[in-house]
XYZ file of C-alpha atoms in Angstrom:
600
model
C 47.549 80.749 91.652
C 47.782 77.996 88.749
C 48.597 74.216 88.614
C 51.406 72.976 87.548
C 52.380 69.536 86.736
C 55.597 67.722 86.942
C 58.183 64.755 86.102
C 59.544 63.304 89.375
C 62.007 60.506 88.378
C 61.703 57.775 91.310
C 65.508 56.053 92.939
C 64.580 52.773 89.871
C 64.978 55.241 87.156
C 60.670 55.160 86.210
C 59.362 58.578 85.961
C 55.930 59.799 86.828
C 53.651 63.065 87.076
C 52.579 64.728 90.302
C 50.830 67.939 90.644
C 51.320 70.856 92.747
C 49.450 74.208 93.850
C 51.948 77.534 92.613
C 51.496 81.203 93.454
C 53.355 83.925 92.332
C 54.925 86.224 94.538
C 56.717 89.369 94.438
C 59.548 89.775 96.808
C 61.670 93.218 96.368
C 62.695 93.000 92.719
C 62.242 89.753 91.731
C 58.963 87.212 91.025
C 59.148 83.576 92.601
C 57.283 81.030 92.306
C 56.005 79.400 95.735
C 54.379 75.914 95.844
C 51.275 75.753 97.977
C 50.595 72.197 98.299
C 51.500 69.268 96.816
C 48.661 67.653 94.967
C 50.360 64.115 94.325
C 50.098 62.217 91.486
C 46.419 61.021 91.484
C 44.989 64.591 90.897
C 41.918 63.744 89.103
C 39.961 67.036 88.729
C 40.556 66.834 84.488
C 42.944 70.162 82.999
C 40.563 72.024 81.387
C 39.138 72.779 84.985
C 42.096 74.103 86.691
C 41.330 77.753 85.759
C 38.243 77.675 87.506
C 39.298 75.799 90.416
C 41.933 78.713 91.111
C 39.254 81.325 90.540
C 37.421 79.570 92.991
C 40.359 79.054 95.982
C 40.876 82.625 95.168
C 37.409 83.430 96.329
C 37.657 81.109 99.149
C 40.765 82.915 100.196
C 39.129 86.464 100.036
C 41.584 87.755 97.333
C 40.160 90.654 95.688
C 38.773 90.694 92.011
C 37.908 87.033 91.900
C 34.723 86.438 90.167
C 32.856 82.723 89.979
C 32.457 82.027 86.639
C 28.472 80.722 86.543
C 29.638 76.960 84.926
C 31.771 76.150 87.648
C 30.720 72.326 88.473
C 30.232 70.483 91.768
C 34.354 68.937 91.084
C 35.406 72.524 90.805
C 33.496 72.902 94.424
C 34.251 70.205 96.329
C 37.758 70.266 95.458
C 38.246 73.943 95.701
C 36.947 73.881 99.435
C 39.532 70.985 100.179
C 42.442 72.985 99.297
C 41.106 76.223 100.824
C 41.214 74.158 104.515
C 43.607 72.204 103.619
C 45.791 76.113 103.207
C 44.154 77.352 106.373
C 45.279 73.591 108.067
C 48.711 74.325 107.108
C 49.577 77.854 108.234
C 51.950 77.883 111.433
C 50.603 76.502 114.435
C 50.169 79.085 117.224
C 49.803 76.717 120.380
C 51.489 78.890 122.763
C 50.043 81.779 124.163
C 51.185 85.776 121.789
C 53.941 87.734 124.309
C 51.758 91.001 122.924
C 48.465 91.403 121.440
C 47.909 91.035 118.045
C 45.385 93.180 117.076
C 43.363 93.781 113.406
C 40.705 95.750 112.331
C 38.166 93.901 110.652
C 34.541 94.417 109.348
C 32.101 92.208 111.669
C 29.446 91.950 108.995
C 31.893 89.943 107.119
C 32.278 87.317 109.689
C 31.827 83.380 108.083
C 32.351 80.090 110.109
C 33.050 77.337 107.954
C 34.382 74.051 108.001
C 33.233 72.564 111.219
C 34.907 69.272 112.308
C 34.177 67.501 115.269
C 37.619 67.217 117.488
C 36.611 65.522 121.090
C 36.010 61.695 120.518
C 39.000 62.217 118.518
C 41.677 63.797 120.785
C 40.838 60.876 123.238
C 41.036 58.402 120.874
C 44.177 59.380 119.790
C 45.096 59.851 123.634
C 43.985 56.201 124.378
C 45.926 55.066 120.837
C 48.894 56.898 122.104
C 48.762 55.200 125.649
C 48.701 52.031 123.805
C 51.489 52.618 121.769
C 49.603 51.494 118.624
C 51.596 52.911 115.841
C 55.390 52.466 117.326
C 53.759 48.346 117.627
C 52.461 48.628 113.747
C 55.651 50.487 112.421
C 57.784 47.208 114.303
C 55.398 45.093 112.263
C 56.828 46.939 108.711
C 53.501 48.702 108.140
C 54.601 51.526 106.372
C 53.133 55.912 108.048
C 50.178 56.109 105.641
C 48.904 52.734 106.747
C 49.712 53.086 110.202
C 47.171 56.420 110.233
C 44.573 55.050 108.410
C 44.236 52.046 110.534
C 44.303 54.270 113.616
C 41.617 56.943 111.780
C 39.234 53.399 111.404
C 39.616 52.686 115.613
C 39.000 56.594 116.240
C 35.939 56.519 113.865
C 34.456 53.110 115.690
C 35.163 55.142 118.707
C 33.121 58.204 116.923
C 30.740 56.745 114.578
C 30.269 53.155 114.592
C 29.434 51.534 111.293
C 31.093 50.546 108.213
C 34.186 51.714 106.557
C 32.672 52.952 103.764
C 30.371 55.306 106.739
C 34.083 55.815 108.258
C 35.131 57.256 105.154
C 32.351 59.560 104.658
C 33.066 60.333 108.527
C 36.745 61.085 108.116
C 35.813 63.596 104.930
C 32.828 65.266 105.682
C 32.363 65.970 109.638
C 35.618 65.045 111.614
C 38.614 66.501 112.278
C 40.678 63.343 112.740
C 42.502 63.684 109.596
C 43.716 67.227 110.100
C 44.834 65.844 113.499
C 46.780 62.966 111.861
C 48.175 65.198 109.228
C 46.203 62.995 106.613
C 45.887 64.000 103.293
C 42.540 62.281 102.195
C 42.349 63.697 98.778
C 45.437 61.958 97.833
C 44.167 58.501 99.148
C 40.695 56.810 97.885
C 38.280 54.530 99.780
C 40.360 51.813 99.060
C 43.272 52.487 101.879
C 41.100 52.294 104.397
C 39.945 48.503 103.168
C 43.389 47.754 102.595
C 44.398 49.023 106.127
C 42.085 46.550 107.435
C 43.715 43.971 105.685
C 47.410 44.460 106.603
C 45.831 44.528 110.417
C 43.932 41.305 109.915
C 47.278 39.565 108.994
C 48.811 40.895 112.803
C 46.146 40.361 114.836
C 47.911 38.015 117.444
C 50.829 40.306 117.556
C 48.613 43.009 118.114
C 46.554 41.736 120.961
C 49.563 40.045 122.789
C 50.856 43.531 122.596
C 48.530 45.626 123.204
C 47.460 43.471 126.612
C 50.840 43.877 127.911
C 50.645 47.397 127.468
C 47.606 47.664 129.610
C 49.146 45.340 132.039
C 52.051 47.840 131.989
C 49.875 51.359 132.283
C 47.385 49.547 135.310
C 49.403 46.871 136.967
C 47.242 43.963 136.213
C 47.103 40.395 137.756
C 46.366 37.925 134.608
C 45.143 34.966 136.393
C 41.940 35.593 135.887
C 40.064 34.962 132.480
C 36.877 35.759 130.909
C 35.264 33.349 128.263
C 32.170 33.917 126.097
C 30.764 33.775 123.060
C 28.636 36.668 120.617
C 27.483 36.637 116.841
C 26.389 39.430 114.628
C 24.431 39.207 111.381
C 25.630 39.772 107.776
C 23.789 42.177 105.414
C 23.387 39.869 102.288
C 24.302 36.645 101.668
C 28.179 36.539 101.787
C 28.291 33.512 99.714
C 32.323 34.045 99.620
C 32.379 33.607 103.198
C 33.287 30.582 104.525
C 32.574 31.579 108.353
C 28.994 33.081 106.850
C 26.931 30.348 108.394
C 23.006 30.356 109.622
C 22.887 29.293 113.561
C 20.867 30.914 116.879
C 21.310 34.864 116.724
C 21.100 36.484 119.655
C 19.760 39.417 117.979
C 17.221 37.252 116.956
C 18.179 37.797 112.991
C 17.342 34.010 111.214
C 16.877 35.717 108.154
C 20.656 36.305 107.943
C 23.750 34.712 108.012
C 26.055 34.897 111.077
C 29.353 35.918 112.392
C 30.836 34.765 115.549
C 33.471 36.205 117.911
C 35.016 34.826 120.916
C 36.832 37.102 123.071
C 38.846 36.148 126.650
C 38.967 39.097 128.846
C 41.170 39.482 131.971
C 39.363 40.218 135.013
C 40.193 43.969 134.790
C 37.419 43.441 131.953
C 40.713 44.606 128.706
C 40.759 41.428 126.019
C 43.136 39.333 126.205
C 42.198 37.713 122.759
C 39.453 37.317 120.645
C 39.030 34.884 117.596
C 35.962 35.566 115.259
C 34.628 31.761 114.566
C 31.722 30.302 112.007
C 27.952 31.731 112.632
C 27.369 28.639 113.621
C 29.722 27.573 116.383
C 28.823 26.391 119.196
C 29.692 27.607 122.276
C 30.644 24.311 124.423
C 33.106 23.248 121.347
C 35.223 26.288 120.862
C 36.999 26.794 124.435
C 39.976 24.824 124.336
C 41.030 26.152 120.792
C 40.049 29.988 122.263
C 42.364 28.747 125.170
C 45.284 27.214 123.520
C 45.332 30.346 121.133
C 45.473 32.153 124.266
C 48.691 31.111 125.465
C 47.071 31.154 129.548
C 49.591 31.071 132.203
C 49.453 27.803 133.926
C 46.773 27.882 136.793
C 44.746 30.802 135.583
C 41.077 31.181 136.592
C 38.670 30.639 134.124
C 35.429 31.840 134.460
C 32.383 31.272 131.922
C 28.388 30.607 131.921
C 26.517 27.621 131.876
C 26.493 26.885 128.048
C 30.160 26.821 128.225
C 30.553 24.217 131.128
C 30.440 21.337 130.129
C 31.283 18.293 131.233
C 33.854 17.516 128.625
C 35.028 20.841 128.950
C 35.295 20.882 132.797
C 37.658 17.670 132.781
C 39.946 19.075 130.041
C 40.544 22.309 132.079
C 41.469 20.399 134.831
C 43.663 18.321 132.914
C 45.410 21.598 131.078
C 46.338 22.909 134.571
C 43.431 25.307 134.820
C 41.435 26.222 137.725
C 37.578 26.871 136.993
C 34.565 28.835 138.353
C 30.983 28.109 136.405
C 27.364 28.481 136.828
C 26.440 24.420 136.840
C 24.783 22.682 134.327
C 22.672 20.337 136.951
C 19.144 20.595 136.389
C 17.845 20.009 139.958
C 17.842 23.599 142.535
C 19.266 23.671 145.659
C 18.260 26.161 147.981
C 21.261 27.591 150.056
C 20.626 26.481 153.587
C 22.882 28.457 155.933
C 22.429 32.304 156.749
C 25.616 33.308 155.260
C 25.431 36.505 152.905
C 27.222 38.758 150.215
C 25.888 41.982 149.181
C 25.763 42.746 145.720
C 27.048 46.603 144.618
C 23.395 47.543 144.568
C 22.927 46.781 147.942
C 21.117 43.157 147.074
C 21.045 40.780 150.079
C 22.180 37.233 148.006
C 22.206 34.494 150.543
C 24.812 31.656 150.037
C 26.053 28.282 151.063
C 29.678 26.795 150.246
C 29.764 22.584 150.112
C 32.872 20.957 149.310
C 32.807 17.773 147.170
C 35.607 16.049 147.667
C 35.321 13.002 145.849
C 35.367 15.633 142.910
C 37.745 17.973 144.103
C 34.747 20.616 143.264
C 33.232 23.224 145.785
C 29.923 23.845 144.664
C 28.772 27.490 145.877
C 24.395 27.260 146.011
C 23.421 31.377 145.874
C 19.646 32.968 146.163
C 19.096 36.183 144.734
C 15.951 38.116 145.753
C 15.716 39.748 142.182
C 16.301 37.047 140.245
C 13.464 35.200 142.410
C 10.841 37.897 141.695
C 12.417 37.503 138.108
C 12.188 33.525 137.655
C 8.497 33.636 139.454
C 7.600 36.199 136.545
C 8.695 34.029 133.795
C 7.454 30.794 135.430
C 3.947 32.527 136.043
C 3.828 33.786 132.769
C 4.603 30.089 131.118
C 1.870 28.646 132.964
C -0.603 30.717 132.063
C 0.248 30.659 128.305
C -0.354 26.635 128.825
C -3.433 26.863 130.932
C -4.848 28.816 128.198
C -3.847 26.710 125.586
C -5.232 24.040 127.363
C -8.662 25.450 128.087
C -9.207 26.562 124.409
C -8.751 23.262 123.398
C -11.754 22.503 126.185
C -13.769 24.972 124.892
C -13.268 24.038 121.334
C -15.090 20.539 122.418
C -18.427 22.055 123.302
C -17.913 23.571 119.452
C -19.555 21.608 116.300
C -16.383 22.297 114.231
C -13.908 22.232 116.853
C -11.050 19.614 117.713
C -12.318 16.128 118.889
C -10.642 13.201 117.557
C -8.353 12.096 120.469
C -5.316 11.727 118.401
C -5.786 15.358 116.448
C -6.311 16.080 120.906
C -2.928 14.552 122.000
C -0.743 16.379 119.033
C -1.745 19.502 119.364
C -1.539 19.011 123.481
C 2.051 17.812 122.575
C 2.406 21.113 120.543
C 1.499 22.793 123.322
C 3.898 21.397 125.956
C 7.117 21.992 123.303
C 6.128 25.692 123.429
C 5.626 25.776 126.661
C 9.391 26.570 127.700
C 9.567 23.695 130.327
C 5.992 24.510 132.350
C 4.098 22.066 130.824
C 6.018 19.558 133.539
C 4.085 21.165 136.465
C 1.085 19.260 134.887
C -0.848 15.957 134.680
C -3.062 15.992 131.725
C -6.371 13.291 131.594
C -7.967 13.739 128.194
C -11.210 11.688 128.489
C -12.808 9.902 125.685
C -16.506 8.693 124.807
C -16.770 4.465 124.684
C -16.078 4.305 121.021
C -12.478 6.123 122.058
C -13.566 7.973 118.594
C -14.476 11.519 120.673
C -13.082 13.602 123.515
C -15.367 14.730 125.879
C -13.160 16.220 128.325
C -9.584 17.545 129.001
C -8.666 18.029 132.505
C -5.176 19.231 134.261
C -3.908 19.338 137.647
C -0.735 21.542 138.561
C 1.953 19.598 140.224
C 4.551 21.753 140.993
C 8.198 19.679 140.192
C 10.907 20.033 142.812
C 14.002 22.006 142.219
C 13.001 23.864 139.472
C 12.649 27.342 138.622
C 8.615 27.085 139.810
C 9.611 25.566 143.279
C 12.971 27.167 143.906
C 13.134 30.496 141.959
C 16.484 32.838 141.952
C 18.160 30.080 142.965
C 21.573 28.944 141.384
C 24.666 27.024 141.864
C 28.263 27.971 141.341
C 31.225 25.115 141.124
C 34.863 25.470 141.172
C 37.812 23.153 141.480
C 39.051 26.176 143.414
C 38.685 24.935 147.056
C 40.453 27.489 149.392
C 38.643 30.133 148.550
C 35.050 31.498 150.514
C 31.942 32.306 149.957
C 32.169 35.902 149.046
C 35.532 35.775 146.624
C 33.415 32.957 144.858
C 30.757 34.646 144.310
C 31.946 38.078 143.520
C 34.783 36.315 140.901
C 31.919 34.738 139.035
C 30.139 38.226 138.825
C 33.414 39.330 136.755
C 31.267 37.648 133.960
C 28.552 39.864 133.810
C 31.710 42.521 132.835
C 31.832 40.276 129.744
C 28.126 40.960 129.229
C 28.985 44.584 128.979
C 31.273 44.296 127.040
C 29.571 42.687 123.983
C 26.491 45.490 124.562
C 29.067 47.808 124.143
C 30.595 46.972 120.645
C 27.186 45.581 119.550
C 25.169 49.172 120.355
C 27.982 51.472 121.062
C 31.129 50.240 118.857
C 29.713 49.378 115.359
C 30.227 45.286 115.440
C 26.768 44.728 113.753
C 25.793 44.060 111.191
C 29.084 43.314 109.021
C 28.649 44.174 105.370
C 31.833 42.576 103.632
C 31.675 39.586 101.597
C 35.138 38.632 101.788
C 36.123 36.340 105.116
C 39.133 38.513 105.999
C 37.048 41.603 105.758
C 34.826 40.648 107.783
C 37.136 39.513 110.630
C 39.111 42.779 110.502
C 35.709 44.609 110.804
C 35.498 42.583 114.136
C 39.246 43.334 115.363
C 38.984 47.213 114.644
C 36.053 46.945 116.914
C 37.579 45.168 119.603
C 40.715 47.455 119.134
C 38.482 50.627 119.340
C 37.079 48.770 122.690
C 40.396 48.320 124.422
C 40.919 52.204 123.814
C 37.430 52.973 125.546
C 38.208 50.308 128.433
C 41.390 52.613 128.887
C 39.745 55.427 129.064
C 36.934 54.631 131.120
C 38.965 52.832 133.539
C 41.521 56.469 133.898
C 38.279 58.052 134.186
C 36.675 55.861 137.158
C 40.085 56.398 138.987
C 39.472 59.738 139.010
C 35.713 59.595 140.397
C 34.166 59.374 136.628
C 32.176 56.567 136.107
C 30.280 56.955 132.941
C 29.549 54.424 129.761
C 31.100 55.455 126.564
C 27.805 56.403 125.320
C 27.611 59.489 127.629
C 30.894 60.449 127.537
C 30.544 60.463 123.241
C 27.587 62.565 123.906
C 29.771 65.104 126.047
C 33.120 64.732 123.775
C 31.008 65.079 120.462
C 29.912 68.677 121.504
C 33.828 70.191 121.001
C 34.375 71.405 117.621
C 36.802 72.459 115.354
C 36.117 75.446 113.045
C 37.340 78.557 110.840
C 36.522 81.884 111.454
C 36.998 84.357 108.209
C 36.897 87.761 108.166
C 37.532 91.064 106.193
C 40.163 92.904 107.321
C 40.074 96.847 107.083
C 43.397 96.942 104.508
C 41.541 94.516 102.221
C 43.331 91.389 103.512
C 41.040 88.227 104.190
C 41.989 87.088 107.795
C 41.564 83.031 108.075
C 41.384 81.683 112.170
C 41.359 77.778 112.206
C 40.887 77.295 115.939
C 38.541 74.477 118.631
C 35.733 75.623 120.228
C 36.195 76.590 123.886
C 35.004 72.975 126.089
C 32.214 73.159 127.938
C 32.756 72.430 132.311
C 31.890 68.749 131.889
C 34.216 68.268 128.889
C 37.062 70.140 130.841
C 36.577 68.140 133.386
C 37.209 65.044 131.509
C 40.450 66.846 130.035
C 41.769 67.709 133.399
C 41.174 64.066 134.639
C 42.943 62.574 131.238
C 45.976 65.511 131.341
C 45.071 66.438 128.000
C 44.635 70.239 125.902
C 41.447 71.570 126.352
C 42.016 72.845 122.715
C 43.210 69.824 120.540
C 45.017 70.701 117.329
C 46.012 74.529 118.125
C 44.992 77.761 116.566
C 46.440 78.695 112.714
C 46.427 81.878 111.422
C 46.792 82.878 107.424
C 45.936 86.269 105.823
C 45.475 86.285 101.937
């Protein structure tokens, strides 16, 4: 085997180098010259190393009288074992079962297993890709085959191993299959086509999601009047200056030392997004829905269903006015306990007792719900609070009785005020008499007295109140519409813990939003598959069904055959029962990617 390099002229007339992998073969009489591979034209391992990368692929193919020289260098290595799987990856695919035995004989002790890939999270990924019709949509859009797979190997790896592309990258070269599956050439390509990717899908993210949601409507037979509306953020590693977006606000991770990210997504009630828009770190979440919904493109009288911090007032009256119908938790701060004995069970088997009042001066229908769990919940909490203030309260009493503690009535008042703004609303459940000497210069006493305020979370705990301008319908398809939400919920735990959306890395604004998309792209292929799965009686998160698909692995066997001959087996490990069974419920191979066969 050598290296030879040569002068392609291109259709303008420029001319250029590329590099290919020859071996010289005898066939009857006459020598020819076969080309292995085709390096392309960024083959960077430098000339004077070529001999010893042959030697090497010679060894790696078991060709007799090879010897290693001792200086060959890490390059020589690493790019030597490319091109020896790379070989094995390209010999003819034997998918269908022999019509005879094929039978060898070959020396056990010589047996080597090398090169495993995993294969599982990747077959379904490209399953749930395929379902979507992902790269028929991008090649409409003008993105040109190399592209295409690149941006589908960044959803499969989010699927896989969630992080950032540069982890992807590593991913793709060093433990998963998914290239060899996509026919991807990755020593040919650099880092950079993966960023790039992610900017040509940045540019066609509306096409995309309009798209793709049709698709889905298509594949399940979904109802879009229903829609999902909430907000998330994730934190930036560094400073991302050259972000505009990159802005400091409340992180629900609880990250103030970073900047933040938001993203707004609308989901249909089948829990696929409909549309997501990734917004300043410091948006707030009562100013962004009628942009979110006007991007959206809702039919005319769809539901819309979102939480309290969403609903208000302003926002209400302008979804009325748009031609939307609404279902929200209300922003009112007084409780009302449900008063009738009508009920709705809960999937758990919860007992939530309701009562449906119809306000028709408003046009509303306000839904007032009790929840034994979230009672024993709220009474936590609001126990909790008051003791943190009762404490706070008696060490300032105690600290009068102490020569250096606390006793000027006004140093007295501020840090009672102190306490009551920590005090997360219980401080209101108390009258507070701080008693002072004659001179009004020293407190002698602090006393308290807990009166409990009605309709609050201490008086009326697990108690809550839906309202809708929806007025036909009951109790129960109130209630259980509005529990669509906590689907949302789920959603955002999933591509926060289980889909790589935190933390985002990039400095640049539209890397950072395409880091968000190929999230939310890598979600809508989970959603698929999860919701194929549950039809057929498989109801698991994605986290256990990566743990089940990761097992499955791709791998080549090598051995010594008795003529001399090195025999190479690329082939997937056999899948355990529980992974069968998920490839029996999805129709798909048990052995993704076929068995290839190459003697040297």
């Amino acid at each position: 085997m050598y290296i030879r390099r040569v002068m392609t002229r291109r259709a303008a007339g420029e001319t250029y180098y590329s590099y290919r992998l020859v071996e010289s073969r005898r066939e009857g009489g006459r020598v020819r010259q076969m080309t292995l591979l085709n390096l392309g034209s960024h083959f960077e391992l430098p000339e004077d190393q070529w001999g010893l990368l042959c030697l090497r692929l010679g060894q790696l193919l078991g060709q007799q009288g090879v010897l290693l020289p001792a200086d060959a260098g890490a390059d020589v290595e690493a790019a030597a074992q490319a091109l020896a799987a790379r070989l094995v990856a390209r010999a003819p695919a034997q998918n269908a079962p022999a019509a005879s035995a094929d039978f060898v004989e070959v020396d056990v002790a010589s047996l080597e297993l090398v090169r495993p890939r995993s294969v599982g999270v990747e077959h379904v990924g490209l399953y749930a890709l395929a379902q979507l019709q992902l790269e028929p949509l991008l090649q409409s859009l003008g993105i040109n085959a190399i592209t295409c797979a690149m941006i589908s190997a960044q959803v499969v790896g989010r699927m896989a191993a969630p992080g950032s592309e540069r982890a992807t990258w590593g991913w793709l070269n060093e433990r998963s299959a998914l290239a060899e599956l996509l026919d991807l050439s990755l020593h040919k390509l650099s880092i950079m086509r993966l960023y790039r990717a992610a900017d040509v899908l940045i540019k066609h993210q509306e096409a995309i999601e309009t798209q793709l949601f049709a698709r889905v409507q298509d594949i399940f037979d979904l109802s879009a009047m229903v829609s999902l509306y909430d907000l998330t953020n994730t934190y930036f590693e560094g400073a991302a200056r050259a972000n505009p977006k990159a802005r400091r606000g409340h992180s629900k991770e609880k990250r103030t030392d970073c900047p933040l990210l938001t993203l707004g997504l609308v989901l249909d009630s089948s829990g696929f997004v409909r549309r997501s828009r990734v917004l300043a770190g410091n948006a707030v979440e009562c100013r962004s829905l009628a942009g979110m919904l006007e991007d959206l493109n809702a039919p005319h009288g769809a539901l819309v269903v979102m939480d309290r911090g969403i609903a208000t007032e302003d926002n209400l009256a302008w979804l009325g006015q748009q031609g939307y119908r609404y279902l929200v938790v209300s922003r009112e701060q007084a409780r009302v306990a449900p008063q009738g004995k009508m009920t709705v069970t809960t999937a758990g088997g919860e007992t939530i007792t309701v009562e449906r009042v119809l306000d028709a001066d408003r046009g509303e229908v306000r839904l007032y719900c009790h929840s034994p769990g979230r009672e024993l919940k709220e009474t936590g909490i609001s126990q909790r609070f008051c003791k943190r203030f009762e404490v706070g309260l008696q060490k300032l009493a105690d600290g009068l009785a102490k020569p250096r503690g606390p006793k000027h009535p006004d140093v007295i008042h501020q840090r009672i005020g102190r306490l009551r703004q920590s005090s997360f609303g219980a401080a209101r459940h108390y009258a507070i008499t701080v008693e002072t000497d004659p001179e009004q210069t020293r407190v002698i006493a602090i006393c308290w007295q807990k009166i409990p305020v009605a309709g609050t979370m201490l008086t009326d705990p697990g108690v809550y109140c839906l309202r809708s301008n929806e007025t036909t319908w009951d109790e129960e398809r109130l209630w259980r519409t509005y529990m669509m939400l906590t689907d949302l919920e789920a959603v955002f735990r999933s591509l926060k813990s289980e889909l790589g959306l935190r933390p985002v890395y990039h400095a640049k604004e539209e890397r950072g939003d395409s880091h968000l998309f190929i999230s939310v792209l890598a979600y809508q292929c989970v959603q698929l598959l999860r919701r194929q799965l549950k039809d057929k009686d498989i109801d698991l998160s994605w986290r256990a069904l990566r743990d089940i698909l990761s097992a499955q692995q791709r791998v080549t066997v090598r051995f010594q055959q008795k003529d001399g001959k090195t025999l190479h087996i690329r082939k997937t490990t056999t899948p355990e029962p529980k992974l069968k069974a998920l490839y029996d419920a999805l129709g798909l191979v048990s052995l993704p990617g076929g068995t290839r066969k190459r003697v040297d």
